[in-house]
Amino acid sequence: MSTKSREREQARRREEKWDRHVAQLRAKRQRTWSIVGVVVALVVIGVAVWWALAATQDPGTDPGGDTGAAASGEHTLPPASAAEGRDWTTTLTTSAGDLTLTLDGAVAPQAVASFVSLAESGYFDGTSCHRLTTSGIYVLQCGDPTGTGTGDPGYKFGPVENAPTDDVYPAGTVAMARQGGDADSMGSQFFLVYEDSTIPSDAAGGYTVFGTITSGLDVVQAVADAGTQDGSGDGSPATPVTIEGVETQ
């Protein structure tokens, strides 16, 4: 082989070696970016899971769970004066039976004003009572249009009104749900106490008691007797409860 031929062959081999080197670098970069993409995706998923868990309430002690993560339409919080400082008679027509509530606009004016305003707008119509607790505390929770425990009317309010000083919520109590430790996180979710319950206060205090069940407590008790769908002490009621309409006067 002539000198020129050897030089051309050597040049060709160097070029092939360089091409292989470049290809290896590209492959390495692609693997690196793939790993980075997977890590970023895992971080995003991890953050989402963390937020979801952070919004979950302690099922053993907290009847709250009004996280406000999703709203059903935009409503405006009425002034507390709209409760007129008087009692309101409210009829809840539900798929499980009718309930009559007396709401006390004198002791919990902001909660009553909010509830009455939402009821009169039809906000509660067609919504489900999404949560039943049968261990530790004894409540049926309603008022979330999403049926998930994360819905609100597009606003939140506080502070806590008319919470019991001894943390005891007698059977028949109607109270506002809220996030644990946040007195200004009330929205539309409320709970019906069907058996005397001791619910410990947290950093935000107790829970706003704004009414009593004057008729139909047996309806709630029958729902509780049927238990939850999965048999646990905290979950969706086995007997579905849908609020078909609310009348206030």
Coordinates of C-alpha atoms in Angstrom, one line a residue:
M1 CA 0.0 0.0 0.0
S2 CA 1.3 3.4 -0.9
T3 CA 2.0 6.1 1.6
K4 CA -1.0 8.2 0.4
S5 CA -3.3 5.1 0.6
R6 CA -2.1 4.5 4.2
E7 CA -2.7 8.1 5.1
R8 CA -6.2 8.0 3.6
E9 CA -7.0 4.8 5.5
Q10 CA -5.7 6.2 8.7
A11 CA -7.8 9.4 8.2
R12 CA -10.8 7.2 7.4
R13 CA -10.3 5.3 10.7
R14 CA -9.8 8.4 12.7
E15 CA -13.1 9.8 11.2
E16 CA -14.9 6.6 12.0
K17 CA -13.5 6.6 15.6
W18 CA -14.6 10.2 16.0
D19 CA -18.1 9.4 14.7
R20 CA -18.4 6.6 17.1
H21 CA -17.3 8.9 19.9
V22 CA -19.9 11.5 19.0
A23 CA -22.6 8.9 18.8
Q24 CA -21.6 7.6 22.2
L25 CA -21.8 11.1 23.6
R26 CA -25.2 11.7 22.1
A27 CA -26.5 8.4 23.5
K28 CA -25.1 9.3 26.9
R29 CA -26.8 12.7 26.8
Q30 CA -30.1 11.1 25.8
R31 CA -29.9 8.6 28.7
T32 CA -29.1 11.5 31.0
W33 CA -32.1 13.6 29.9
S34 CA -34.3 10.5 30.1
I35 CA -33.3 10.0 33.7
V36 CA -33.8 13.7 34.4
G37 CA -37.3 13.5 32.9
V38 CA -38.2 10.5 35.0
V39 CA -36.9 12.2 38.1
V40 CA -38.8 15.4 37.4
A41 CA -42.0 13.4 36.8
L42 CA -41.5 11.5 40.1
V43 CA -41.0 14.8 41.9
V44 CA -44.2 16.3 40.4
I45 CA -46.2 13.2 41.3
G46 CA -44.7 13.2 44.8
V47 CA -45.7 16.8 45.3
A48 CA -49.2 16.1 44.1
V49 CA -49.5 13.2 46.5
W50 CA -48.1 15.2 49.3
W51 CA -50.8 17.9 48.7
A52 CA -53.5 15.3 48.5
L53 CA -52.4 13.8 51.8
A54 CA -52.0 17.2 53.4
A55 CA -55.6 17.9 52.7
T56 CA -56.9 14.7 54.3
Q57 CA -58.3 15.0 57.8
D58 CA -57.7 12.7 60.7
P59 CA -60.7 10.4 60.4
G60 CA -60.6 9.5 64.1
T61 CA -61.1 12.9 65.5
D62 CA -61.8 15.5 62.9
P63 CA -65.2 15.9 61.2
G64 CA -63.8 18.6 59.0
G65 CA -62.5 17.9 55.6
D66 CA -63.8 21.1 53.9
T67 CA -60.6 21.6 52.1
G68 CA -61.8 24.0 49.5
A69 CA -59.9 22.4 46.7
A70 CA -62.7 22.7 44.2
A71 CA -65.6 25.1 43.9
S72 CA -69.0 24.5 42.4
G73 CA -69.8 27.9 40.7
E74 CA -68.9 31.2 42.2
H75 CA -71.0 32.5 45.1
T76 CA -70.6 35.5 47.3
L77 CA -70.4 35.3 51.0
P78 CA -73.4 37.3 52.4
P79 CA -72.9 39.6 55.4
A80 CA -73.6 38.1 58.8
S81 CA -76.4 40.6 59.2
A82 CA -78.3 38.6 56.6
A83 CA -79.0 36.0 59.3
E84 CA -81.3 38.7 60.9
G85 CA -80.4 37.5 64.4
R86 CA -83.3 35.1 64.4
D87 CA -84.1 31.4 64.1
W88 CA -84.6 29.9 60.7
T89 CA -86.7 26.8 60.1
T90 CA -85.1 24.7 57.3
T91 CA -86.4 21.6 55.7
L92 CA -83.9 19.2 54.0
T93 CA -85.7 16.9 51.6
T94 CA -83.3 13.9 51.1
S95 CA -83.4 10.5 49.4
A96 CA -83.3 8.9 52.8
G97 CA -86.1 11.0 54.4
D98 CA -86.8 14.6 55.4
L99 CA -85.0 16.5 58.1
T100 CA -86.2 19.7 59.8
L101 CA -83.5 22.0 61.2
T102 CA -83.6 25.1 63.3
L103 CA -80.8 27.5 62.5
D104 CA -79.7 30.0 65.1
G105 CA -78.9 33.3 63.4
A106 CA -78.2 35.0 66.8
V107 CA -75.3 32.8 67.9
A108 CA -73.8 31.9 64.6
P109 CA -74.9 34.7 62.2
Q110 CA -72.2 34.2 59.6
A111 CA -72.7 30.5 59.3
V112 CA -76.4 30.8 59.1
A113 CA -76.3 33.6 56.6
S114 CA -74.0 31.5 54.4
F115 CA -76.2 28.4 54.7
V116 CA -79.5 30.2 54.0
S117 CA -78.0 32.1 51.0
L118 CA -76.7 28.9 49.4
A119 CA -79.9 27.0 50.2
E120 CA -82.0 29.7 48.5
S121 CA -79.8 29.7 45.4
G122 CA -80.3 25.9 45.0
Y123 CA -76.7 25.2 45.8
F124 CA -77.4 22.1 47.8
D125 CA -79.9 20.6 45.5
G126 CA -78.7 17.2 44.1
T127 CA -75.7 17.1 46.3
S128 CA -74.8 14.0 48.3
C129 CA -73.8 13.5 52.0
H130 CA -70.4 12.1 51.2
R131 CA -69.0 11.1 54.5
L132 CA -70.2 9.0 57.5
T133 CA -68.2 8.4 60.6
T134 CA -69.2 5.5 63.0
S135 CA -66.2 5.3 65.3
G136 CA -64.9 7.9 67.7
I137 CA -67.2 10.6 66.4
Y138 CA -70.7 10.1 65.0
V139 CA -71.5 12.4 62.1
L140 CA -72.9 12.5 58.6
Q141 CA -71.2 15.2 56.5
C142 CA -72.9 16.9 53.6
G143 CA -72.8 20.1 51.5
D144 CA -70.1 19.3 49.0
P145 CA -71.4 19.5 45.3
T146 CA -68.4 17.4 44.2
G147 CA -69.1 14.6 46.6
T148 CA -65.4 14.3 47.4
G149 CA -64.9 16.4 50.5
T150 CA -63.0 19.0 48.6
G151 CA -65.8 21.3 47.3
D152 CA -66.7 24.8 48.3
P153 CA -68.9 27.6 47.1
G154 CA -66.0 29.8 45.9
Y155 CA -65.4 31.5 49.2
K156 CA -64.3 30.7 52.8
F157 CA -65.1 32.3 56.0
G158 CA -64.3 32.4 59.7
P159 CA -63.7 32.7 62.6
V160 CA -65.4 29.8 64.5
E161 CA -68.7 30.8 66.0
N162 CA -70.6 29.2 69.0
A163 CA -68.3 26.2 69.5
P164 CA -69.0 24.2 72.7
T165 CA -66.5 24.9 75.5
D166 CA -66.4 21.3 76.6
D167 CA -65.9 19.9 73.1
V168 CA -69.2 17.9 73.4
Y169 CA -71.5 17.9 70.4
P170 CA -74.9 16.4 71.4
A171 CA -77.0 14.3 69.0
G172 CA -78.9 16.6 66.8
T173 CA -76.2 19.2 66.5
V174 CA -75.7 20.9 63.1
A175 CA -72.2 22.3 62.7
M176 CA -69.8 23.6 60.0
A177 CA -67.0 21.5 58.7
R178 CA -63.6 23.1 58.2
Q179 CA -59.9 22.2 57.7
G180 CA -58.0 21.2 60.8
G181 CA -56.2 24.1 62.4
D182 CA -57.8 26.7 60.1
A183 CA -60.6 28.8 61.6
D184 CA -61.1 30.7 58.3
S185 CA -61.7 27.6 56.1
M186 CA -65.4 27.2 56.4
G187 CA -67.4 27.1 53.2
S188 CA -70.5 25.0 52.4
Q189 CA -69.8 21.7 54.1
F190 CA -71.7 20.9 57.3
F191 CA -72.1 17.8 59.5
L192 CA -75.1 16.3 61.3
V193 CA -74.3 14.7 64.7
Y194 CA -76.5 11.6 65.2
E195 CA -75.0 10.5 68.5
D196 CA -73.3 12.4 71.3
S197 CA -69.7 13.1 70.2
T198 CA -66.7 14.5 71.9
I199 CA -64.6 16.3 69.2
P200 CA -61.4 17.8 70.5
S201 CA -60.6 21.4 69.7
D202 CA -57.5 22.1 67.7
A203 CA -55.3 25.2 67.2
A204 CA -58.3 26.9 65.6
G205 CA -60.7 26.0 68.4
G206 CA -63.9 23.9 68.0
Y207 CA -66.5 23.8 65.3
T208 CA -69.2 26.3 64.6
V209 CA -72.6 25.0 65.9
F210 CA -75.3 26.8 63.9
G211 CA -78.4 24.7 64.4
T212 CA -80.1 21.6 65.7
I213 CA -82.1 18.8 64.1
T214 CA -85.7 19.2 65.4
S215 CA -87.2 16.4 63.3
G216 CA -85.7 13.5 61.3
L217 CA -82.8 12.6 63.6
D218 CA -84.0 9.0 63.2
V219 CA -83.3 9.3 59.4
V220 CA -79.7 10.1 60.0
Q221 CA -79.4 7.4 62.7
A222 CA -80.8 4.8 60.2
V223 CA -78.2 5.8 57.6
A224 CA -75.5 5.4 60.3
D225 CA -76.9 2.0 61.3
A226 CA -76.3 0.8 57.7
G227 CA -72.6 1.7 58.1
T228 CA -70.2 2.7 55.4
Q229 CA -69.7 1.3 51.9
D230 CA -66.4 -0.4 52.8
G231 CA -67.3 -1.3 56.4
S232 CA -64.7 1.1 57.9
G233 CA -65.4 3.7 60.6
D234 CA -65.1 6.6 58.1
G235 CA -66.2 6.6 54.5
S236 CA -69.1 7.0 52.1
P237 CA -72.4 5.9 53.7
A238 CA -73.7 2.5 52.5
T239 CA -77.1 4.1 52.2
P240 CA -76.7 6.9 49.6
V241 CA -78.1 10.2 50.8
T242 CA -78.9 12.9 48.3
I243 CA -80.2 16.3 49.2
E244 CA -83.1 16.8 46.8
G245 CA -84.1 20.3 48.0
V246 CA -83.8 22.8 50.9
E247 CA -86.5 25.2 52.0
T248 CA -85.8 28.0 54.5
Q249 CA -88.1 30.4 56.3

